[in-house]
Amino acid sequence: MIRLQNIEKVYRTDTIETLALNSVSLDVAKGEFLSIMGPSGCGKSTLLNIMGLLDVPSKGSIKIADRVTENLNDKQLAQFRNKTLGFIFQSYHLINDLQVLDNVELPLLYRDTTAKERKMLATEALEKVGLANRVKHFPTQLSGGQRQRVAIARAIVGKPDIILADEPTGNLDSAMGNEIMDILINLNRNEGTTIVMVTHDENMAHKTHRLVRLFDGSQVQ
Amino acid sequence: MLKNYFKIAIAVLRRRKFFTFISLFGISFTLTILMVLTAFIDKVVGDNYPDKKRDRLLYINRIQQKGKDNMTSGTLSYYFLSHYTGMMKTPVKVAISSGFSGTNTYVNNKKIAVSYKYTNAEFWDVMDYDFTEGRPFNKQQVDNADHVAIISEDMKRQYFGDVDLVVGKYIEADNVSYRVLGVVKNVPVTSYMFFSDIYLPYTVSKADYKSKSYGGSYMGVLLAASKDDVPKMQTEYENLMKRVPVESKDYQHLYSHAKSFFTSYVDTGNEDTSGVFIVITAISIFVFIFMLLPTLNLVNINITRIMERSSEIGVRKAFGASSKTLVYQFIVENLILTLLGGIIGTLLSVIALCAINSADLIANLELTINFTVLFIALLVCLVFGFLSGVYPAWRMSKLNVVTALKAQ
């Protein structure tokens, strides 16, 4: 589903060059739930961003859903992300000015859908994360766990093949973290969604199919 | 999609009340000033009372003579206008009238400032003054130098008070009594070629209207039989002026033109400087600077406003919004803001115009909001929204998703 080959990422400023990723190669199979671990600054998030086509590698090639993505322009990239990828972030990144339902509908805005379809799909996604009764709330009226569930609903509303989760439980206590984890596991099991998750939490990582460890930009396991 | 943009736009506006207030204030205040300005220009240039046949008229209000060291420029003499336009074949009629001058008169020991102007009889045929009572003076009355007068409604009210009819009554100006022949609707003073409180036959003028010098206090308006004759009439006057000898050997050139309303209205009286150019440039510069400041201000506010939302930008991009879509969203949001400002500005303008009208700053000038002004205002709003939205939106759309998401 995802194939990374010899990915290198270098950050350059006027005086220093930082090697964030050093020749990382990774294959993620369809339907796999993979977790990436490693200390802070080891390049986990950079790797995830590259997989999510939010960042470009300095070297190496990426293939996602059998598609080479290097030569896509801004619009094509946007469309590709919209159809194939769903994101979950540590700090949720919900739009506080919009109600829960509008937040969840967001990915559908960039597709050919009617308002009615959007509402239906978003409600469906919210039901899956158990928040069907919170559609009219604003994100600030929800707890951290609930917010992350809204974020998951937003990530799955467009039925993407791949979900990329950057420390989805990082801001939550363990009970809430487990809840979120259960939702992700069910999603992977029942819908066959491929999930790549970056985490600091060994317990969470062990619940996934496979664990990849990074250290100083290199893959160590 | 639009509904969604609208929702978020309103939400953002409500969240940042102070920014919203500053933005709206900037837009609506600027707009009000521009609306008052356009209303003013529109009234002055666009209102065709009393010269309703404008498309058949040409205006002569200047003569300039130029020598090596000398130059004279000003309005014309009665003799010059009647003598030379009398030679012309195209005009069916020629209105000749002096500029208005001021004097004082007394009613019940109360001083009233009065302006008066002299006209020929054809003036009343060429112009379409609305008579509320009576009639204009005719050629015979002019030839006889009858002491008759046409007065404005304003003058009637001031001089005679609240009475129904004043035709046949006498009005005194400059210690001379005139019999009122008719009353006409007011002309605003900005329409300086036709404004007056009292209109008198030129033959009663104390100045010598028979004097053959070229300069004087008169202006002429030529009436063509039809719109199509106007260019011919203009050429005829031009050709005629080429043959007119200069007044003295101090001068080598003589210029006088028959022009359309706007060109003559802003005529500088100098052959080398175009009044139209000066007026249009001045207005453009004023409007440009006046709009530039709030636009820059808005651009600044917008950048801050938009950058605050970098997380939202990041999320939208991650979930499939292209840069173009985002630019579009922010421009729409900005247009909503400016249109809101536009509505407030329009309301403020109505209030401002009412205030100006009721304060009676300029005699007989009734400013009104009309469709031209409203249209201009709407256009200005859109330009505003666009200008102040494009740059921040463009900058924001270039934002890298990862950076945008980190910024929170």
Short mmCIF file of N, CA and C in Angstrom, two decimals, chain B residues 63-226:
data_model
loop_
_atom_site.label_atom_id
_atom_site.label_comp_id
_atom_site.label_asym_id
_atom_site.label_seq_id
_atom_site.Cartn_x
_atom_site.Cartn_y
_atom_site.Cartn_z
N ILE B 63 -12.61 83.02 -23.24
CA ILE B 63 -11.82 83.49 -24.38
C ILE B 63 -10.43 83.76 -23.84
N GLN B 64 -9.46 83.35 -24.62
CA GLN B 64 -8.08 83.56 -24.17
C GLN B 64 -7.32 84.23 -25.31
N GLN B 65 -6.54 85.26 -24.97
CA GLN B 65 -5.68 85.88 -25.97
C GLN B 65 -4.26 85.83 -25.44
N LYS B 66 -3.34 85.50 -26.34
CA LYS B 66 -1.98 85.26 -25.88
C LYS B 66 -0.99 86.00 -26.74
N GLY B 67 -0.07 86.70 -26.10
CA GLY B 67 1.02 87.32 -26.83
C GLY B 67 2.32 86.79 -26.28
N LYS B 68 3.41 87.45 -26.65
CA LYS B 68 4.71 86.98 -26.14
C LYS B 68 4.77 87.11 -24.63
N ASP B 69 4.39 88.31 -24.16
CA ASP B 69 4.52 88.57 -22.73
C ASP B 69 3.18 88.69 -22.03
N ASN B 70 2.14 88.69 -22.84
CA ASN B 70 0.82 88.94 -22.24
C ASN B 70 -0.12 87.78 -22.45
N MET B 71 -1.02 87.67 -21.52
CA MET B 71 -2.04 86.66 -21.67
C MET B 71 -3.28 87.16 -20.97
N THR B 72 -4.40 87.03 -21.60
CA THR B 72 -5.63 87.39 -20.92
C THR B 72 -6.63 86.27 -21.15
N SER B 73 -7.38 85.98 -20.12
CA SER B 73 -8.32 84.88 -20.24
C SER B 73 -9.50 85.17 -19.34
N GLY B 74 -10.69 84.86 -19.79
CA GLY B 74 -11.85 85.10 -18.95
C GLY B 74 -13.13 84.91 -19.72
N THR B 75 -14.22 85.29 -19.08
CA THR B 75 -15.50 85.18 -19.77
C THR B 75 -15.57 86.26 -20.84
N LEU B 76 -16.62 86.18 -21.64
CA LEU B 76 -16.65 87.01 -22.86
C LEU B 76 -17.59 88.21 -22.71
N SER B 77 -17.50 89.11 -23.69
CA SER B 77 -18.41 90.27 -23.67
C SER B 77 -19.70 89.90 -24.39
N TYR B 78 -20.74 90.63 -24.06
CA TYR B 78 -22.02 90.37 -24.73
C TYR B 78 -21.87 90.63 -26.22
N TYR B 79 -21.14 91.67 -26.53
CA TYR B 79 -20.94 92.04 -27.93
C TYR B 79 -20.28 90.90 -28.70
N PHE B 80 -19.20 90.37 -28.13
CA PHE B 80 -18.43 89.32 -28.81
C PHE B 80 -19.32 88.13 -29.11
N LEU B 81 -20.03 87.69 -28.07
CA LEU B 81 -20.87 86.49 -28.22
C LEU B 81 -21.97 86.71 -29.24
N SER B 82 -22.69 87.84 -29.11
CA SER B 82 -23.83 88.02 -30.00
C SER B 82 -23.36 88.31 -31.43
N HIS B 83 -22.29 89.05 -31.53
CA HIS B 83 -21.79 89.41 -32.85
C HIS B 83 -21.32 88.17 -33.62
N TYR B 84 -20.46 87.38 -32.98
CA TYR B 84 -19.87 86.25 -33.71
C TYR B 84 -20.81 85.06 -33.83
N THR B 85 -21.52 84.74 -32.75
CA THR B 85 -22.45 83.60 -32.89
C THR B 85 -23.58 83.98 -33.85
N GLY B 86 -23.82 85.26 -33.96
CA GLY B 86 -24.83 85.73 -34.91
C GLY B 86 -24.46 85.40 -36.35
N MET B 87 -23.16 85.25 -36.58
CA MET B 87 -22.72 84.91 -37.94
C MET B 87 -22.88 83.42 -38.24
N MET B 88 -23.10 82.63 -37.19
CA MET B 88 -23.11 81.17 -37.38
C MET B 88 -24.43 80.70 -37.96
N LYS B 89 -24.33 79.62 -38.74
CA LYS B 89 -25.53 79.11 -39.40
C LYS B 89 -26.15 77.92 -38.68
N THR B 90 -25.30 77.09 -38.04
CA THR B 90 -25.83 75.85 -37.44
C THR B 90 -26.70 76.07 -36.20
N PRO B 91 -26.31 76.92 -35.28
CA PRO B 91 -27.14 77.02 -34.07
C PRO B 91 -28.53 77.55 -34.41
N VAL B 92 -29.53 76.92 -33.80
CA VAL B 92 -30.88 77.45 -34.00
C VAL B 92 -31.15 78.60 -33.04
N LYS B 93 -30.52 78.49 -31.87
CA LYS B 93 -30.67 79.57 -30.90
C LYS B 93 -29.39 79.70 -30.08
N VAL B 94 -29.17 80.89 -29.54
CA VAL B 94 -27.98 81.10 -28.72
C VAL B 94 -28.40 81.77 -27.41
N ALA B 95 -28.12 81.09 -26.32
CA ALA B 95 -28.42 81.68 -25.00
C ALA B 95 -27.18 82.43 -24.55
N ILE B 96 -27.38 83.68 -24.15
CA ILE B 96 -26.26 84.45 -23.63
C ILE B 96 -26.64 84.94 -22.24
N SER B 97 -25.77 84.68 -21.29
CA SER B 97 -26.08 85.14 -19.94
C SER B 97 -24.79 85.49 -19.22
N SER B 98 -24.90 86.41 -18.27
CA SER B 98 -23.71 86.79 -17.51
C SER B 98 -23.53 85.82 -16.35
N GLY B 99 -22.34 85.80 -15.78
CA GLY B 99 -22.15 85.05 -14.55
C GLY B 99 -22.93 85.75 -13.45
N PHE B 100 -23.21 85.04 -12.35
CA PHE B 100 -24.00 85.71 -11.32
C PHE B 100 -23.14 86.63 -10.46
N SER B 101 -23.70 87.76 -10.06
CA SER B 101 -22.99 88.64 -9.13
C SER B 101 -23.87 88.86 -7.91
N GLY B 102 -23.25 89.27 -6.87
CA GLY B 102 -24.00 89.40 -5.63
C GLY B 102 -24.28 90.84 -5.26
N THR B 103 -25.37 91.04 -4.59
CA THR B 103 -25.69 92.36 -4.05
C THR B 103 -26.56 92.13 -2.81
N ASN B 104 -26.96 93.20 -2.19
CA ASN B 104 -27.84 93.05 -1.04
C ASN B 104 -29.15 93.76 -1.29
N THR B 105 -30.17 93.25 -0.69
CA THR B 105 -31.43 93.96 -0.74
C THR B 105 -32.05 93.90 0.65
N TYR B 106 -33.07 94.72 0.87
CA TYR B 106 -33.63 94.77 2.21
C TYR B 106 -35.12 94.51 2.20
N VAL B 107 -35.54 93.64 3.07
CA VAL B 107 -36.96 93.41 3.25
C VAL B 107 -37.24 93.64 4.73
N ASN B 108 -38.14 94.57 5.00
CA ASN B 108 -38.47 94.91 6.38
C ASN B 108 -37.22 95.13 7.23
N ASN B 109 -36.30 95.86 6.65
CA ASN B 109 -35.03 96.18 7.32
C ASN B 109 -34.13 94.97 7.54
N LYS B 110 -34.50 93.90 6.92
CA LYS B 110 -33.63 92.72 7.03
C LYS B 110 -32.83 92.59 5.76
N LYS B 111 -31.53 92.38 5.94
CA LYS B 111 -30.68 92.30 4.76
C LYS B 111 -30.75 90.89 4.15
N ILE B 112 -30.89 90.85 2.84
CA ILE B 112 -30.85 89.56 2.16
C ILE B 112 -29.75 89.63 1.11
N ALA B 113 -28.90 88.60 1.07
CA ALA B 113 -27.90 88.53 0.01
C ALA B 113 -28.58 87.96 -1.24
N VAL B 114 -28.34 88.66 -2.34
CA VAL B 114 -29.04 88.28 -3.57
C VAL B 114 -28.01 88.13 -4.67
N SER B 115 -28.17 87.10 -5.48
CA SER B 115 -27.33 87.06 -6.67
C SER B 115 -28.22 87.28 -7.90
N TYR B 116 -27.65 87.93 -8.87
CA TYR B 116 -28.45 88.22 -10.07
C TYR B 116 -27.60 88.00 -11.30
N LYS B 117 -28.26 87.68 -12.38
CA LYS B 117 -27.53 87.53 -13.64
C LYS B 117 -28.38 88.08 -14.76
N TYR B 118 -27.70 88.46 -15.86
CA TYR B 118 -28.38 89.02 -17.01
C TYR B 118 -28.45 87.98 -18.11
N THR B 119 -29.56 87.95 -18.82
CA THR B 119 -29.67 86.98 -19.91
C THR B 119 -30.35 87.65 -21.11
N ASN B 120 -30.21 87.00 -22.25
CA ASN B 120 -30.99 87.45 -23.39
C ASN B 120 -32.32 86.69 -23.41
N ALA B 121 -33.18 86.96 -24.34
CA ALA B 121 -34.50 86.32 -24.36
C ALA B 121 -34.39 84.86 -24.78
N GLU B 122 -33.46 84.58 -25.70
CA GLU B 122 -33.33 83.20 -26.18
C GLU B 122 -32.86 82.24 -25.09
N PHE B 123 -32.22 82.81 -24.09
CA PHE B 123 -31.77 82.01 -22.95
C PHE B 123 -32.89 81.11 -22.45
N TRP B 124 -34.09 81.67 -22.41
CA TRP B 124 -35.23 80.94 -21.84
C TRP B 124 -35.73 79.86 -22.79
N ASP B 125 -35.40 80.00 -24.09
CA ASP B 125 -35.79 78.94 -25.03
C ASP B 125 -34.78 77.80 -25.02
N VAL B 126 -33.50 78.19 -24.88
CA VAL B 126 -32.45 77.17 -24.91
C VAL B 126 -32.48 76.36 -23.61
N MET B 127 -32.66 77.06 -22.49
CA MET B 127 -32.70 76.40 -21.19
C MET B 127 -34.11 75.93 -20.89
N ASP B 128 -34.20 74.93 -20.04
CA ASP B 128 -35.52 74.44 -19.66
C ASP B 128 -35.77 74.65 -18.18
N TYR B 129 -35.81 75.89 -17.78
CA TYR B 129 -36.15 76.20 -16.38
C TYR B 129 -37.59 75.79 -16.14
N ASP B 130 -37.85 75.24 -14.97
CA ASP B 130 -39.23 74.90 -14.61
C ASP B 130 -39.88 76.10 -13.95
N PHE B 131 -40.89 76.63 -14.62
CA PHE B 131 -41.59 77.78 -14.06
C PHE B 131 -42.70 77.31 -13.13
N THR B 132 -42.68 77.75 -11.89
CA THR B 132 -43.79 77.39 -11.00
C THR B 132 -44.92 78.42 -11.15
N GLU B 133 -44.58 79.58 -11.64
CA GLU B 133 -45.62 80.54 -12.01
C GLU B 133 -45.03 81.55 -13.01
N GLY B 134 -45.89 82.17 -13.76
CA GLY B 134 -45.45 83.20 -14.69
C GLY B 134 -44.75 82.64 -15.91
N ARG B 135 -43.97 83.50 -16.54
CA ARG B 135 -43.32 83.12 -17.80
C ARG B 135 -42.03 83.92 -17.93
N PRO B 136 -41.19 83.53 -18.88
CA PRO B 136 -39.94 84.28 -19.06
C PRO B 136 -40.18 85.63 -19.76
N PHE B 137 -39.18 86.50 -19.77
CA PHE B 137 -39.32 87.75 -20.55
C PHE B 137 -39.02 87.46 -22.01
N ASN B 138 -39.66 88.24 -22.90
CA ASN B 138 -39.48 87.98 -24.33
C ASN B 138 -38.54 89.02 -24.95
N LYS B 139 -38.30 88.86 -26.24
CA LYS B 139 -37.31 89.67 -26.93
C LYS B 139 -37.67 91.16 -26.86
N GLN B 140 -38.98 91.38 -26.99
CA GLN B 140 -39.41 92.78 -26.98
C GLN B 140 -39.12 93.45 -25.64
N GLN B 141 -39.41 92.72 -24.60
CA GLN B 141 -39.14 93.27 -23.26
C GLN B 141 -37.65 93.52 -23.06
N VAL B 142 -36.83 92.61 -23.64
CA VAL B 142 -35.39 92.79 -23.55
C VAL B 142 -34.98 94.02 -24.34
N ASP B 143 -35.49 94.12 -25.56
CA ASP B 143 -35.15 95.26 -26.42
C ASP B 143 -35.56 96.58 -25.78
N ASN B 144 -36.70 96.54 -25.10
CA ASN B 144 -37.18 97.77 -24.45
C ASN B 144 -36.47 98.06 -23.14
N ALA B 145 -35.60 97.13 -22.74
CA ALA B 145 -34.94 97.25 -21.44
C ALA B 145 -35.95 97.40 -20.31
N ASP B 146 -37.00 96.60 -20.39
CA ASP B 146 -38.02 96.62 -19.34
C ASP B 146 -37.43 96.15 -18.02
N HIS B 147 -37.85 96.77 -16.94
CA HIS B 147 -37.38 96.33 -15.63
C HIS B 147 -38.22 95.17 -15.14
N VAL B 148 -37.93 94.01 -15.73
CA VAL B 148 -38.67 92.80 -15.35
C VAL B 148 -37.67 91.77 -14.84
N ALA B 149 -38.18 90.81 -14.08
CA ALA B 149 -37.26 89.82 -13.48
C ALA B 149 -37.92 88.47 -13.36
N ILE B 150 -37.08 87.45 -13.50
CA ILE B 150 -37.49 86.09 -13.16
C ILE B 150 -36.75 85.79 -11.86
N ILE B 151 -37.46 85.22 -10.89
CA ILE B 151 -36.77 84.93 -9.63
C ILE B 151 -36.86 83.43 -9.30
N SER B 152 -35.98 83.04 -8.42
CA SER B 152 -35.99 81.63 -8.01
C SER B 152 -37.00 81.44 -6.88
N GLU B 153 -37.40 80.20 -6.67
CA GLU B 153 -38.35 79.89 -5.59
C GLU B 153 -37.81 80.33 -4.24
N ASP B 154 -36.51 80.11 -4.09
CA ASP B 154 -35.84 80.48 -2.87
C ASP B 154 -35.98 81.97 -2.60
N MET B 155 -35.75 82.75 -3.66
CA MET B 155 -35.83 84.21 -3.58
C MET B 155 -37.24 84.64 -3.24
N LYS B 156 -38.18 83.96 -3.88
CA LYS B 156 -39.59 84.28 -3.64
C LYS B 156 -39.92 84.12 -2.16
N ARG B 157 -39.47 83.00 -1.61
CA ARG B 157 -39.77 82.72 -0.21
C ARG B 157 -39.09 83.74 0.71
N GLN B 158 -37.81 84.06 0.38
CA GLN B 158 -37.07 84.98 1.24
C GLN B 158 -37.61 86.41 1.16
N TYR B 159 -37.96 86.79 -0.07
CA TYR B 159 -38.31 88.20 -0.26
C TYR B 159 -39.78 88.46 0.05
N PHE B 160 -40.62 87.52 -0.41
CA PHE B 160 -42.06 87.77 -0.26
C PHE B 160 -42.68 86.96 0.87
N GLY B 161 -41.93 85.97 1.38
CA GLY B 161 -42.49 85.14 2.44
C GLY B 161 -43.45 84.12 1.87
N ASP B 162 -44.33 83.61 2.75
CA ASP B 162 -45.24 82.55 2.33
C ASP B 162 -46.45 83.09 1.59
N VAL B 163 -46.27 83.42 0.34
CA VAL B 163 -47.43 83.85 -0.44
C VAL B 163 -47.57 82.95 -1.64
N ASP B 164 -48.81 82.90 -2.19
CA ASP B 164 -49.03 81.98 -3.30
C ASP B 164 -48.38 82.47 -4.57
N LEU B 165 -48.82 83.66 -4.99
CA LEU B 165 -48.37 84.15 -6.29
C LEU B 165 -47.66 85.49 -6.13
N VAL B 166 -46.58 85.64 -6.90
CA VAL B 166 -45.84 86.90 -6.76
C VAL B 166 -45.68 87.60 -8.11
N VAL B 167 -46.19 86.97 -9.18
CA VAL B 167 -46.07 87.60 -10.50
C VAL B 167 -46.78 88.95 -10.46
N GLY B 168 -46.10 89.98 -10.96
CA GLY B 168 -46.68 91.31 -10.96
C GLY B 168 -46.21 92.15 -9.78
N LYS B 169 -45.68 91.47 -8.76
CA LYS B 169 -45.15 92.22 -7.62
C LYS B 169 -43.77 92.77 -7.98
N TYR B 170 -43.28 93.65 -7.13
CA TYR B 170 -41.98 94.26 -7.44
C TYR B 170 -40.91 93.79 -6.46
N ILE B 171 -39.73 93.58 -7.01
CA ILE B 171 -38.61 93.17 -6.17
C ILE B 171 -37.49 94.19 -6.39
N GLU B 172 -36.82 94.55 -5.30
CA GLU B 172 -35.80 95.57 -5.43
C GLU B 172 -34.41 94.97 -5.25
N ALA B 173 -33.54 95.28 -6.20
CA ALA B 173 -32.16 94.83 -6.07
C ALA B 173 -31.26 95.94 -6.56
N ASP B 174 -30.22 96.25 -5.79
CA ASP B 174 -29.31 97.33 -6.16
C ASP B 174 -30.05 98.65 -6.38
N ASN B 175 -31.04 98.88 -5.53
CA ASN B 175 -31.83 100.12 -5.57
C ASN B 175 -32.66 100.29 -6.82
N VAL B 176 -32.88 99.24 -7.57
CA VAL B 176 -33.75 99.32 -8.73
C VAL B 176 -34.90 98.34 -8.52
N SER B 177 -36.07 98.75 -8.92
CA SER B 177 -37.24 97.89 -8.77
C SER B 177 -37.52 97.12 -10.05
N TYR B 178 -37.80 95.85 -9.90
CA TYR B 178 -38.13 95.04 -11.07
C TYR B 178 -39.47 94.37 -10.85
N ARG B 179 -40.23 94.26 -11.95
CA ARG B 179 -41.52 93.60 -11.86
C ARG B 179 -41.29 92.10 -12.08
N VAL B 180 -41.80 91.27 -11.17
CA VAL B 180 -41.59 89.83 -11.29
C VAL B 180 -42.48 89.27 -12.39
N LEU B 181 -41.84 88.59 -13.34
CA LEU B 181 -42.59 88.00 -14.45
C LEU B 181 -42.82 86.51 -14.23
N GLY B 182 -41.89 85.89 -13.53
CA GLY B 182 -42.02 84.44 -13.35
C GLY B 182 -41.16 83.95 -12.20
N VAL B 183 -41.49 82.73 -11.74
CA VAL B 183 -40.70 82.10 -10.68
C VAL B 183 -40.23 80.73 -11.19
N VAL B 184 -38.93 80.47 -11.01
CA VAL B 184 -38.39 79.19 -11.47
C VAL B 184 -37.87 78.37 -10.29
N LYS B 185 -37.82 77.06 -10.52
CA LYS B 185 -37.26 76.17 -9.50
C LYS B 185 -35.79 76.49 -9.30
N ASN B 186 -35.30 76.24 -8.08
CA ASN B 186 -33.92 76.58 -7.74
C ASN B 186 -32.90 75.80 -8.57
N VAL B 187 -31.78 76.47 -8.84
CA VAL B 187 -30.63 75.82 -9.47
C VAL B 187 -29.51 75.84 -8.42
N PRO B 188 -28.82 74.72 -8.20
CA PRO B 188 -27.74 74.76 -7.22
C PRO B 188 -26.59 75.65 -7.69
N VAL B 189 -25.88 76.23 -6.73
CA VAL B 189 -24.82 77.18 -7.06
C VAL B 189 -23.66 76.48 -7.78
N THR B 190 -23.56 75.17 -7.58
CA THR B 190 -22.51 74.43 -8.27
C THR B 190 -22.70 74.45 -9.77
N SER B 191 -23.94 74.67 -10.18
CA SER B 191 -24.22 74.80 -11.60
C SER B 191 -24.02 76.27 -11.95
N TYR B 192 -22.75 76.70 -11.83
CA TYR B 192 -22.48 78.14 -11.79
C TYR B 192 -22.86 78.89 -13.08
N MET B 193 -22.98 78.15 -14.18
CA MET B 193 -23.33 78.85 -15.43
C MET B 193 -24.80 79.29 -15.45
N PHE B 194 -25.61 78.64 -14.59
CA PHE B 194 -27.05 78.92 -14.66
C PHE B 194 -27.67 79.34 -13.34
N PHE B 195 -26.89 79.30 -12.27
CA PHE B 195 -27.44 79.63 -10.97
C PHE B 195 -27.68 81.14 -10.84
N SER B 196 -28.77 81.50 -10.22
CA SER B 196 -28.99 82.88 -9.79
C SER B 196 -30.26 82.94 -8.95
N ASP B 197 -30.40 84.04 -8.19
CA ASP B 197 -31.67 84.26 -7.49
C ASP B 197 -32.59 85.09 -8.36
N ILE B 198 -31.98 86.02 -9.10
CA ILE B 198 -32.77 86.90 -9.96
C ILE B 198 -32.17 86.91 -11.36
N TYR B 199 -33.02 86.77 -12.36
CA TYR B 199 -32.56 86.81 -13.76
C TYR B 199 -33.16 88.06 -14.41
N LEU B 200 -32.27 88.88 -15.00
CA LEU B 200 -32.73 90.17 -15.56
C LEU B 200 -32.37 90.25 -17.04
N PRO B 201 -33.09 91.06 -17.83
CA PRO B 201 -32.69 91.27 -19.23
C PRO B 201 -31.33 91.96 -19.27
N TYR B 202 -30.49 91.54 -20.19
CA TYR B 202 -29.12 92.09 -20.20
C TYR B 202 -29.12 93.58 -20.50
N THR B 203 -30.19 94.04 -21.09
CA THR B 203 -30.25 95.45 -21.48
C THR B 203 -30.41 96.39 -20.29
N VAL B 204 -30.80 95.84 -19.12
CA VAL B 204 -30.93 96.72 -17.96
C VAL B 204 -29.62 96.80 -17.19
N SER B 205 -28.62 96.06 -17.66
CA SER B 205 -27.33 96.05 -16.98
C SER B 205 -26.71 97.44 -16.97
N LYS B 206 -26.08 97.77 -15.84
CA LYS B 206 -25.45 99.09 -15.75
C LYS B 206 -24.15 99.12 -16.55
N ALA B 207 -23.55 97.95 -16.70
CA ALA B 207 -22.32 97.88 -17.50
C ALA B 207 -22.71 98.03 -18.98
N ASP B 208 -21.74 98.50 -19.77
CA ASP B 208 -22.05 98.78 -21.16
C ASP B 208 -22.00 97.51 -22.00
N TYR B 209 -23.16 96.97 -22.29
CA TYR B 209 -23.16 95.72 -23.04
C TYR B 209 -22.83 95.93 -24.51
N LYS B 210 -22.74 97.22 -24.90
CA LYS B 210 -22.41 97.49 -26.30
C LYS B 210 -20.90 97.59 -26.52
N SER B 211 -20.16 97.58 -25.42
CA SER B 211 -18.71 97.71 -25.54
C SER B 211 -18.14 96.61 -26.43
N LYS B 212 -17.23 97.02 -27.32
CA LYS B 212 -16.75 96.05 -28.30
C LYS B 212 -15.52 95.27 -27.85
N SER B 213 -15.12 95.47 -26.59
CA SER B 213 -13.97 94.68 -26.15
C SER B 213 -14.41 93.22 -26.05
N TYR B 214 -13.43 92.30 -26.17
CA TYR B 214 -13.78 90.88 -26.22
C TYR B 214 -14.14 90.30 -24.86
N GLY B 215 -13.43 90.75 -23.86
CA GLY B 215 -13.65 90.21 -22.52
C GLY B 215 -14.87 90.84 -21.87
N GLY B 216 -15.55 90.09 -21.06
CA GLY B 216 -16.71 90.60 -20.35
C GLY B 216 -17.14 89.60 -19.32
N SER B 217 -18.43 89.63 -18.98
CA SER B 217 -18.85 88.71 -17.94
C SER B 217 -19.87 87.70 -18.46
N TYR B 218 -19.89 87.52 -19.79
CA TYR B 218 -20.95 86.68 -20.35
C TYR B 218 -20.45 85.32 -20.83
N MET B 219 -21.40 84.38 -20.87
CA MET B 219 -21.13 83.05 -21.40
C MET B 219 -22.24 82.73 -22.40
N GLY B 220 -21.93 81.85 -23.35
CA GLY B 220 -22.93 81.53 -24.36
C GLY B 220 -23.20 80.04 -24.40
N VAL B 221 -24.42 79.71 -24.80
CA VAL B 221 -24.75 78.30 -25.02
C VAL B 221 -25.42 78.18 -26.39
N LEU B 222 -24.83 77.34 -27.25
CA LEU B 222 -25.37 77.18 -28.59
C LEU B 222 -26.29 75.97 -28.64
N LEU B 223 -27.45 76.16 -29.27
CA LEU B 223 -28.39 75.04 -29.40
C LEU B 223 -28.42 74.57 -30.85
N ALA B 224 -28.14 73.28 -31.06
CA ALA B 224 -28.20 72.74 -32.41
C ALA B 224 -29.59 72.18 -32.67
N ALA B 225 -29.95 72.07 -33.95
CA ALA B 225 -31.27 71.56 -34.29
C ALA B 225 -31.40 70.11 -33.85
N SER B 226 -30.32 69.37 -33.98
CA SER B 226 -30.37 67.97 -33.54
C SER B 226 -29.00 67.59 -33.00
#
